[in-house]
Short mmCIF file of C-alpha atoms in Angstrom, two decimals:
data_model
loop_
_atom_site.label_atom_id
_atom_site.label_comp_id
_atom_site.label_asym_id
_atom_site.label_seq_id
_atom_site.Cartn_x
_atom_site.Cartn_y
_atom_site.Cartn_z
CA UNK T 1 46.78 114.48 108.50
CA UNK T 2 47.49 111.88 105.85
CA UNK T 3 49.49 114.34 103.82
CA UNK T 4 51.49 115.38 106.86
CA UNK T 5 52.40 111.85 107.65
CA UNK T 6 53.44 111.28 104.05
CA UNK T 7 55.64 114.32 104.05
CA UNK T 8 57.30 113.28 107.30
CA UNK T 9 58.00 109.69 106.34
CA UNK T 10 59.46 110.89 103.03
CA UNK T 11 61.75 113.35 104.83
CA UNK T 12 62.77 110.66 107.32
CA UNK T 13 63.46 108.28 104.44
CA UNK T 14 65.66 110.80 102.68
CA UNK T 15 67.45 111.57 105.90
CA UNK T 16 68.11 107.90 106.50
CA UNK T 17 69.68 107.52 103.06
CA UNK T 18 71.70 110.65 103.56
CA UNK T 19 72.97 109.33 106.97
CA UNK T 20 73.83 105.95 105.49
CA UNK T 21 75.73 107.54 102.56
CA UNK T 22 77.59 109.85 104.93
CA UNK T 23 78.47 106.91 107.21
CA UNK T 24 79.80 104.88 104.28
CA UNK T 25 81.96 107.72 103.12
CA UNK T 26 83.16 108.46 106.58
CA UNK T 27 84.06 104.93 107.28
CA UNK T 28 86.08 104.66 104.03
CA UNK T 29 87.75 107.93 104.79
CA UNK T 30 88.78 106.70 108.22
CA UNK T 31 90.21 103.55 106.75
CA UNK T 32 92.19 105.26 103.91
CA UNK T 33 93.26 108.57 105.27
CA UNK T 34 96.57 107.22 106.62
CA UNK T 35 97.41 105.35 103.37
CA UNK T 36 96.53 108.46 101.27
CA UNK T 37 98.70 110.66 103.47
CA UNK T 38 101.56 108.28 103.13
CA UNK T 39 101.13 108.10 99.37
CA UNK T 40 101.33 111.85 99.03
CA UNK T 41 104.48 111.97 101.25
CA UNK T 42 106.12 109.18 99.32
CA UNK T 43 105.32 110.75 95.95
CA UNK T 44 106.75 114.03 97.23
CA UNK T 45 109.82 112.42 98.71
CA UNK T 46 110.50 110.55 95.44
CA UNK T 47 110.29 113.96 93.54
CA UNK T 48 112.60 115.53 96.03
CA UNK T 49 115.06 112.67 95.71
CA UNK T 50 115.32 113.13 91.96
CA UNK T 51 116.59 116.58 92.72
CA UNK T 52 118.77 115.88 95.73
CA UNK T 53 120.06 112.37 95.68
CA UNK T 54 119.24 110.38 98.85
CA UNK T 55 122.89 109.59 99.56
CA UNK T 56 123.76 113.25 99.92
CA UNK T 57 121.75 113.92 103.05
CA UNK T 58 120.83 112.12 106.23
CA UNK T 59 117.89 114.14 107.69
CA UNK T 60 114.17 113.73 107.08
CA UNK T 61 113.50 116.06 104.19
CA UNK T 62 109.72 116.00 104.78
CA UNK T 63 110.08 117.00 108.41
CA UNK T 64 112.85 119.63 108.02
CA UNK T 65 110.68 122.29 106.30
CA UNK T 66 110.34 125.95 106.42
CA UNK T 67 107.37 128.07 105.43
CA UNK T 68 108.49 131.10 103.50
CA UNK T 69 106.29 134.17 102.85
CA UNK T 70 105.01 134.94 99.36
CA UNK T 71 107.70 136.61 97.28
CA UNK T 72 107.68 138.00 93.73
CA UNK T 73 111.00 136.18 93.13
CA UNK T 74 109.28 132.92 93.86
CA UNK T 75 106.21 133.94 91.84
CA UNK T 76 104.13 132.88 94.92
CA UNK T 77 101.10 134.62 96.26
CA UNK T 78 100.82 132.46 99.36
CA UNK T 79 103.41 131.03 101.77
CA UNK T 80 105.31 128.16 100.26
CA UNK T 81 107.22 125.26 101.79
CA UNK T 82 111.03 124.89 101.55
CA UNK T 83 112.53 121.49 102.18
CA UNK T 84 116.02 121.40 103.60
CA UNK T 85 118.57 118.67 103.23
CA UNK T 86 121.39 118.33 105.73
CA UNK T 87 124.22 115.91 106.39
CA UNK T 88 125.30 115.53 109.98
CA UNK T 89 123.64 118.89 110.70
CA UNK T 90 125.43 120.72 107.88
CA UNK T 91 123.42 122.41 105.18
CA UNK T 92 123.50 120.46 101.89
CA UNK T 93 120.64 121.70 99.72
CA UNK T 94 117.20 123.36 99.82
CA UNK T 95 114.31 122.61 97.52
CA UNK T 96 112.13 125.63 96.78
CA UNK T 97 108.72 125.42 95.34
CA UNK T 98 108.47 128.50 93.06
CA UNK T 99 105.66 129.10 90.55
CA UNK T 100 106.46 130.29 87.05
CA UNK T 101 104.06 132.85 85.59
CA UNK T 102 104.03 133.85 81.91
CA UNK T 103 103.43 130.32 80.66
CA UNK T 104 101.01 129.64 77.92
CA UNK T 105 98.19 128.58 80.12
CA UNK T 106 98.28 129.53 83.77
CA UNK T 107 101.14 129.14 86.24
CA UNK T 108 103.77 126.38 86.12
CA UNK T 109 104.59 124.95 89.49
CA UNK T 110 108.19 123.92 89.98
CA UNK T 111 110.50 122.34 92.41
CA UNK T 112 113.94 123.80 92.37
CA UNK T 113 116.78 122.09 94.28
CA UNK T 114 119.72 124.29 95.05
CA UNK T 115 122.91 123.09 96.83
CA UNK T 116 124.34 125.18 99.67
CA UNK T 117 127.00 126.62 97.34
CA UNK T 118 124.36 128.08 95.01
CA UNK T 119 124.61 125.53 92.18
CA UNK T 120 121.35 123.92 90.94
CA UNK T 121 120.75 120.38 92.05
CA UNK T 122 117.87 120.13 89.57
CA UNK T 123 114.52 121.44 88.53
CA UNK T 124 111.23 119.59 88.01
CA UNK T 125 107.83 120.68 86.89
CA UNK T 126 105.19 119.61 89.40
CA UNK T 127 102.00 120.93 87.76
CA UNK T 128 101.33 122.79 84.53
CA UNK T 129 98.60 123.18 81.92
CA UNK T 130 100.75 123.89 78.83
CA UNK T 131 99.78 122.49 75.48
CA UNK T 132 100.25 118.64 75.25
CA UNK T 133 102.89 117.88 72.53
CA UNK T 134 104.40 121.36 72.60
CA UNK T 135 104.92 123.09 75.97
CA UNK T 136 104.80 119.79 77.93
CA UNK T 137 108.36 118.97 76.95
CA UNK T 138 109.33 120.75 80.22
CA UNK T 139 108.20 117.50 81.94
CA UNK T 140 111.11 115.24 82.75
CA UNK T 141 109.20 112.24 81.34
CA UNK T 142 108.84 113.90 77.97
CA UNK T 143 112.27 115.28 77.28
CA UNK T 144 115.62 115.89 79.01
CA UNK T 145 115.33 119.62 78.57
CA UNK T 146 114.70 120.25 82.28
CA UNK T 147 117.77 118.33 83.38
CA UNK T 148 120.02 120.86 81.62
CA UNK T 149 119.64 123.16 84.60
CA UNK T 150 121.62 120.85 86.91
CA UNK T 151 125.00 122.24 87.86
CA UNK T 152 124.26 125.76 86.61
CA UNK T 153 124.36 128.79 89.01
CA UNK T 154 124.33 132.53 89.00
CA UNK T 155 128.07 132.29 88.70
CA UNK T 156 128.22 129.88 85.79
CA UNK T 157 125.97 131.96 83.53
CA UNK T 158 125.43 135.70 83.27
CA UNK T 159 122.09 137.23 83.67
CA UNK T 160 121.86 137.56 79.92
CA UNK T 161 122.66 133.93 79.47
CA UNK T 162 119.82 132.91 81.80
CA UNK T 163 117.48 133.18 78.92
CA UNK T 164 116.31 130.97 76.04
CA UNK T 165 118.40 131.06 72.86
CA UNK T 166 115.79 133.03 71.03
CA UNK T 167 116.31 135.86 73.50
CA UNK T 168 120.10 135.56 73.34
CA UNK T 169 120.51 133.27 76.34
CA UNK T 170 121.93 129.77 76.53
CA UNK T 171 118.92 127.47 77.03
CA UNK T 172 117.16 125.82 74.05
CA UNK T 173 113.51 126.47 73.35
CA UNK T 174 111.29 123.88 71.71
CA UNK T 175 110.26 123.79 68.17
CA UNK T 176 106.96 125.59 68.10
CA UNK T 177 107.08 126.57 71.80
CA UNK T 178 109.20 129.36 73.20
CA UNK T 179 106.81 130.73 75.78
CA UNK T 180 106.89 127.78 78.22
CA UNK T 181 110.69 127.40 78.32
CA UNK T 182 111.13 131.14 78.60
CA UNK T 183 108.77 131.15 81.64
CA UNK T 184 110.62 128.22 83.23
CA UNK T 185 114.04 129.70 82.74
CA UNK T 186 113.00 133.03 84.11
CA UNK T 187 111.42 131.41 87.20
CA UNK T 188 114.63 129.20 87.88
CA UNK T 189 116.79 132.22 87.57
CA UNK T 190 114.53 134.19 89.96
CA UNK T 191 114.68 131.26 92.41
CA UNK T 192 118.52 131.31 92.40
CA UNK T 193 118.46 135.11 93.06
CA UNK T 194 116.02 134.47 95.89
CA UNK T 195 118.30 131.85 97.29
CA UNK T 196 121.37 134.09 97.25
CA UNK T 197 119.47 136.77 99.06
CA UNK T 198 117.96 134.54 101.73
CA UNK T 199 120.62 131.76 102.01
CA UNK T 200 121.12 132.03 105.75
CA UNK T 201 117.46 132.26 106.80
CA UNK T 202 116.68 129.31 104.47
CA UNK T 203 119.12 127.09 106.34
CA UNK T 204 118.23 128.44 109.87
CA UNK T 205 118.02 125.43 112.12
CA UNK T 206 114.63 125.89 113.63
CA UNK T 207 111.42 125.91 111.64
CA UNK T 208 109.19 128.75 112.70
CA UNK T 209 106.11 127.39 114.56
CA UNK T 210 103.75 128.30 111.72
CA UNK T 211 104.89 125.24 109.72
CA UNK T 212 103.39 121.96 110.79
CA UNK T 213 106.04 119.26 110.33
CA UNK T 214 105.60 117.22 107.32
CA UNK T 215 103.03 119.50 105.88
CA UNK T 216 102.64 118.64 102.23
CA UNK T 217 99.55 120.52 101.35
CA UNK T 218 101.36 122.95 99.15
CA UNK T 219 100.86 120.59 96.20
CA UNK T 220 97.15 120.09 96.58
CA UNK T 221 95.80 116.83 95.46
CA UNK W 1 65.48 83.97 82.36
CA UNK W 2 68.53 83.17 80.43
CA UNK W 3 67.05 84.84 77.42
CA UNK W 4 66.59 88.02 79.52
CA UNK W 5 70.26 87.93 80.64
CA UNK W 6 71.33 87.50 77.06
CA UNK W 7 69.34 90.57 76.06
CA UNK W 8 70.85 92.62 78.90
CA UNK W 9 74.30 91.57 77.70
CA UNK W 10 73.61 92.45 74.06
CA UNK W 11 72.05 95.77 75.05
CA UNK W 12 74.96 96.78 77.27
CA UNK W 13 77.75 95.77 74.94
CA UNK W 14 76.20 96.60 71.59
CA UNK W 15 72.60 97.55 70.88
CA UNK W 16 72.26 100.17 73.60
CA UNK W 17 75.92 100.91 74.29
CA UNK W 18 76.33 103.83 76.66
CA UNK W 19 78.93 105.63 74.63
CA UNK W 20 78.11 104.65 71.05
CA UNK W 21 74.31 104.64 71.08
CA UNK W 22 73.08 106.52 74.18
CA UNK W 23 76.02 109.00 73.85
CA UNK W 24 76.02 109.50 77.64
CA UNK W 25 79.03 110.34 79.70
CA UNK W 26 80.84 112.00 76.86
CA UNK W 27 82.73 114.44 79.10
CA UNK W 28 84.97 111.83 80.79
CA UNK W 29 84.96 109.67 77.69
CA UNK W 30 86.51 112.40 75.58
CA UNK W 31 88.74 113.85 78.29
CA UNK W 32 90.62 110.86 79.59
CA UNK W 33 91.08 108.68 76.51
CA UNK W 34 94.44 110.04 75.61
CA UNK W 35 95.88 106.67 76.27
CA UNK W 36 94.83 103.00 76.74
CA UNK W 37 95.71 102.85 80.30
CA UNK W 38 93.89 106.07 81.23
CA UNK W 39 90.80 104.75 79.46
CA UNK W 40 91.03 101.43 81.28
CA UNK W 41 91.34 103.12 84.68
CA UNK W 42 88.32 105.31 84.22
CA UNK W 43 86.46 102.48 82.58
CA UNK W 44 86.97 100.14 85.48
CA UNK W 45 85.96 102.83 87.99
CA UNK W 46 82.82 103.67 86.01
CA UNK W 47 82.01 99.95 85.70
CA UNK W 48 82.42 99.47 89.43
CA UNK W 49 80.18 102.47 90.14
CA UNK W 50 77.53 101.15 87.76
CA UNK W 51 77.47 97.69 89.33
CA UNK W 52 77.39 98.98 92.90
CA UNK W 53 74.79 101.72 92.19
CA UNK W 54 72.51 99.45 90.20
CA UNK W 55 72.66 96.86 92.95
CA UNK W 56 71.91 99.37 95.73
CA UNK W 57 69.15 101.04 93.78
CA UNK W 58 67.59 97.75 92.93
CA UNK W 59 67.80 96.61 96.58
CA UNK W 60 65.94 99.63 97.89
CA UNK W 61 63.56 100.02 95.02
CA UNK W 62 60.49 99.03 97.12
CA UNK W 63 61.34 101.45 99.95
CA UNK W 64 61.71 104.66 97.97
CA UNK W 65 59.00 107.23 97.31
CA UNK W 66 58.55 108.40 93.77
CA UNK W 67 58.83 112.15 94.80
CA UNK W 68 62.30 111.65 96.37
CA UNK W 69 63.67 108.76 94.37
CA UNK W 70 65.98 110.93 92.19
CA UNK W 71 67.61 112.62 95.26
CA UNK W 72 68.06 109.16 96.82
CA UNK W 73 69.73 107.85 93.60
CA UNK W 74 71.97 110.81 93.58
CA UNK W 75 72.88 110.21 97.24
CA UNK W 76 73.72 106.57 96.59
CA UNK W 77 75.75 107.30 93.49
CA UNK W 78 77.64 110.18 95.19
CA UNK W 79 78.51 107.98 98.27
CA UNK W 80 79.75 105.13 96.02
CA UNK W 81 81.83 107.40 93.87
CA UNK W 82 83.48 109.12 96.82
CA UNK W 83 84.25 105.78 98.33
CA UNK W 84 85.82 104.59 95.03
CA UNK W 85 87.78 107.85 94.80
CA UNK W 86 89.27 107.41 98.34
CA UNK W 87 90.06 103.78 97.59
CA UNK W 88 91.87 104.70 94.29
CA UNK W 89 93.75 107.50 96.04
CA UNK W 90 94.94 104.93 98.65
CA UNK W 91 95.71 101.93 96.47
CA UNK W 92 96.20 103.23 92.91
CA UNK W 93 97.72 106.58 93.83
CA UNK W 94 99.67 107.17 90.62
CA UNK W 95 96.79 106.40 88.40
CA UNK W 96 94.59 108.53 90.66
CA UNK W 97 96.91 111.45 90.01
CA UNK W 98 96.53 111.04 86.30
CA UNK W 99 92.70 110.59 86.28
CA UNK W 100 92.41 113.26 88.93
CA UNK W 101 89.28 115.30 88.45
CA UNK W 102 87.50 112.69 86.30
CA UNK W 103 86.93 110.22 89.18
CA UNK W 104 84.60 112.59 91.15
CA UNK W 105 83.08 113.51 87.86
CA UNK W 106 81.75 109.99 87.49
CA UNK W 107 78.93 111.32 89.63
CA UNK W 108 77.85 113.49 86.80
CA UNK W 109 78.03 110.67 84.22
CA UNK W 110 74.44 110.62 83.13
CA UNK W 111 74.60 106.86 82.19
CA UNK W 112 74.77 105.99 85.90
CA UNK W 113 71.60 107.76 86.98
CA UNK W 114 69.98 106.76 83.72
CA UNK W 115 70.53 103.07 84.42
CA UNK W 116 69.36 103.55 88.05
CA UNK W 117 66.10 105.21 86.86
CA UNK W 118 65.44 103.24 83.69
CA UNK W 119 66.55 99.80 84.81
CA UNK W 120 67.61 99.13 88.37
CA UNK W 121 64.56 100.82 89.96
CA UNK W 122 62.29 98.46 88.10
CA UNK W 123 64.16 95.15 87.97
CA UNK W 124 65.41 92.49 90.51
CA UNK W 125 68.91 92.68 91.97
CA UNK W 126 70.67 90.12 89.89
CA UNK W 127 69.41 91.55 86.62
CA UNK W 128 70.32 95.02 87.79
CA UNK W 129 73.79 94.08 88.76
CA UNK W 130 74.27 92.30 85.36
CA UNK W 131 72.94 95.38 83.65
CA UNK W 132 75.39 97.58 85.52
CA UNK W 133 78.28 95.23 84.66
CA UNK W 134 77.33 94.98 80.89
CA UNK W 135 76.67 98.70 80.52
CA UNK W 136 79.93 99.40 82.27
CA UNK W 137 81.83 96.89 80.20
CA UNK W 138 80.35 98.43 77.01
CA UNK W 139 81.57 101.85 78.17
CA UNK W 140 84.94 100.45 79.14
CA UNK W 141 85.48 98.82 75.78
CA UNK W 142 84.79 102.09 73.91
CA UNK W 143 87.15 103.98 76.40
CA UNK W 144 90.04 101.48 75.74
CA UNK W 145 89.39 101.36 72.03
CA UNK W 146 89.38 105.05 71.65
CA UNK W 147 92.27 105.50 74.14
CA UNK W 148 94.27 102.85 72.33
CA UNK W 149 93.70 104.44 68.92
CA UNK W 150 94.53 107.92 70.09
CA UNK W 151 97.63 106.66 71.77
CA UNK W 152 98.84 104.79 68.74
CA UNK W 153 98.18 107.70 66.34
CA UNK W 154 99.20 110.51 68.77
CA UNK W 155 102.26 109.11 70.40
CA UNK W 156 103.16 105.96 68.55
CA UNK W 157 102.91 103.79 71.68
CA UNK W 158 100.36 101.41 73.20
CA UNK W 159 99.95 100.36 76.83
CA UNK W 160 102.36 103.13 78.04
CA UNK W 161 102.21 103.61 81.81
CA UNK W 162 100.66 100.22 82.27
CA UNK W 163 102.76 99.93 85.50
CA UNK W 164 100.58 102.57 87.10
CA UNK W 165 97.82 100.01 87.23
CA UNK W 166 99.51 96.59 87.26
CA UNK W 167 102.74 97.22 89.11
CA UNK W 168 106.34 97.47 87.94
CA UNK W 169 106.34 94.29 86.04
CA UNK W 170 103.88 95.67 83.56
CA UNK W 171 106.28 98.41 82.51
CA UNK W 172 107.54 95.99 79.80
CA UNK W 173 104.06 95.85 78.17
CA UNK W 174 104.66 99.24 76.56
CA UNK W 175 104.80 98.86 72.80
CA UNK W 176 106.70 101.51 70.96
CA UNK W 177 106.21 101.38 67.22
CA UNK W 178 109.01 103.60 66.12
CA UNK W 179 111.77 105.50 68.00
CA UNK W 180 111.42 108.50 65.84
CA UNK W 181 107.64 108.83 65.66
CA UNK W 182 107.06 112.57 65.58
CA UNK W 183 103.65 112.31 67.26
CA UNK W 184 100.32 113.62 65.95
CA UNK W 185 99.06 116.35 68.09
CA UNK W 186 95.52 116.38 66.84
CA UNK W 187 94.88 112.89 68.08
CA UNK W 188 96.06 113.81 71.58
CA UNK W 189 93.95 117.05 71.80
CA UNK W 190 90.15 117.05 72.38
CA UNK W 191 89.24 117.48 68.70
CA UNK W 192 90.99 114.18 68.05
CA UNK W 193 88.73 112.55 70.70
CA UNK W 194 85.60 113.83 68.94
CA UNK W 195 86.82 112.53 65.62
CA UNK W 196 87.80 109.25 67.01
CA UNK W 197 84.54 108.75 68.73
CA UNK W 198 82.63 109.79 65.59
CA UNK W 199 84.57 107.21 63.54
CA UNK W 200 83.80 104.51 66.11
CA UNK W 201 80.06 105.38 66.03
CA UNK W 202 80.15 105.31 62.16
CA UNK W 203 81.89 101.86 62.22
CA UNK W 204 79.31 100.50 64.77
CA UNK W 205 76.39 101.82 62.64
CA UNK W 206 77.84 100.40 59.41
CA UNK W 207 78.35 96.97 61.03
CA UNK W 208 74.85 97.11 62.44
CA UNK W 209 73.43 97.95 59.01
CA UNK W 210 75.36 95.25 57.23
CA UNK W 211 74.24 92.56 59.62
CA UNK W 212 70.68 93.79 59.29
CA UNK W 213 70.94 93.52 55.52
CA UNK W 214 72.40 90.10 55.80
CA UNK W 215 69.60 89.00 58.06
CA UNK W 216 66.95 90.20 55.69
CA UNK W 217 68.88 88.69 52.83
CA UNK W 218 69.10 85.26 54.47
CA UNK W 219 65.50 85.53 55.48
CA UNK W 220 64.56 86.29 51.90
CA UNK W 221 66.66 83.45 50.57
CA UNK W 222 65.34 81.10 53.21
CA UNK W 223 61.67 81.88 52.58
CA UNK W 224 61.22 80.11 49.21
CA UNK W 225 62.53 76.92 50.70
CA UNK W 226 60.19 77.09 53.57
CA UNK W 227 57.24 77.84 51.22
#
């Protein structure tokens, strides 16, 4: 009897603590969820604006999205989000979110902005796990290598030139690191090919209903 | 009372330093100390957790049962860390993105449950809160020292990215020692963290030994006068 009571009070005690802890976390979540969501959207919008300057479009980039199916050209295995920039309803640019395989350490997630005429607005690395000090020069904060893509297109360079210099192309590699730039160049080229094949569907006015507006989950957190 | 507080302070900062003496919480310590600001961010978050968890554990120390005290401590610590994580994501978003996985990992920092079990569950609230603050401060000081050293040696900068914590005006704090510094990869990579920490421990031990020698020396020289 005594033992039973002891067991029960202990269990109740533990339950009370669990409930208090859960309530605390729940309360904090309720109070921060909106701010956190806004932070993620702002971060994303700032990244998109480095690719497509804000004065070039007048729609809400984060709302005008399209979910595209996984495609080997994008290196994606799950549907990814495409952001569309328009000015007065006319297509200006899309931002694709391809993933470069063949890096040194896992996939390299990119944002590739492409103007309606097929020239690159810009490329940024969103997430990677390349070696610090070597492969991480693909980050815009560490070197200007990634900015060299802007203005290039399938027309400005031949397929052979869309490679790093070591392979006979026209893009620099880094001292001590060829694998990372090679993977990025290949992925950007593939994204341009994807764009040229799907240009009209990418700019189609209506988002299919599968995409929830402003869905930014493709970047994880 | 004051003597006790002095002892708690000395233990936390020096004699029983979490990182240099207890060698606890090495995973986040080694992983995030690539720069001064990262170390400061994780250090503040850990310190906050230690203060809050020590206070809570001390507050409820008479109501727990010995057989479930560890699960209860874990619950308290996990709730606090999750709360801090959400708050950082909301108000220090950029820094949160850098520290990423290491904020939730504070839960697994053994020093926090160690202080809950060894100190807070046996001592009054004020002492426990002070212990949390001093232990956290000791950990933070090691984090920023190691982070600063690795940043200087590895990248040739100090206080880079300070704006992530203190706002845009702090961007100017960044010191760049040379425009053509080639960087020293070893210091940035995990082995550099181990070496840096071992050097700090060695330094601490040698200072400790020297002051002990001086003490005995001064005692020895003082004795004849007394006698």
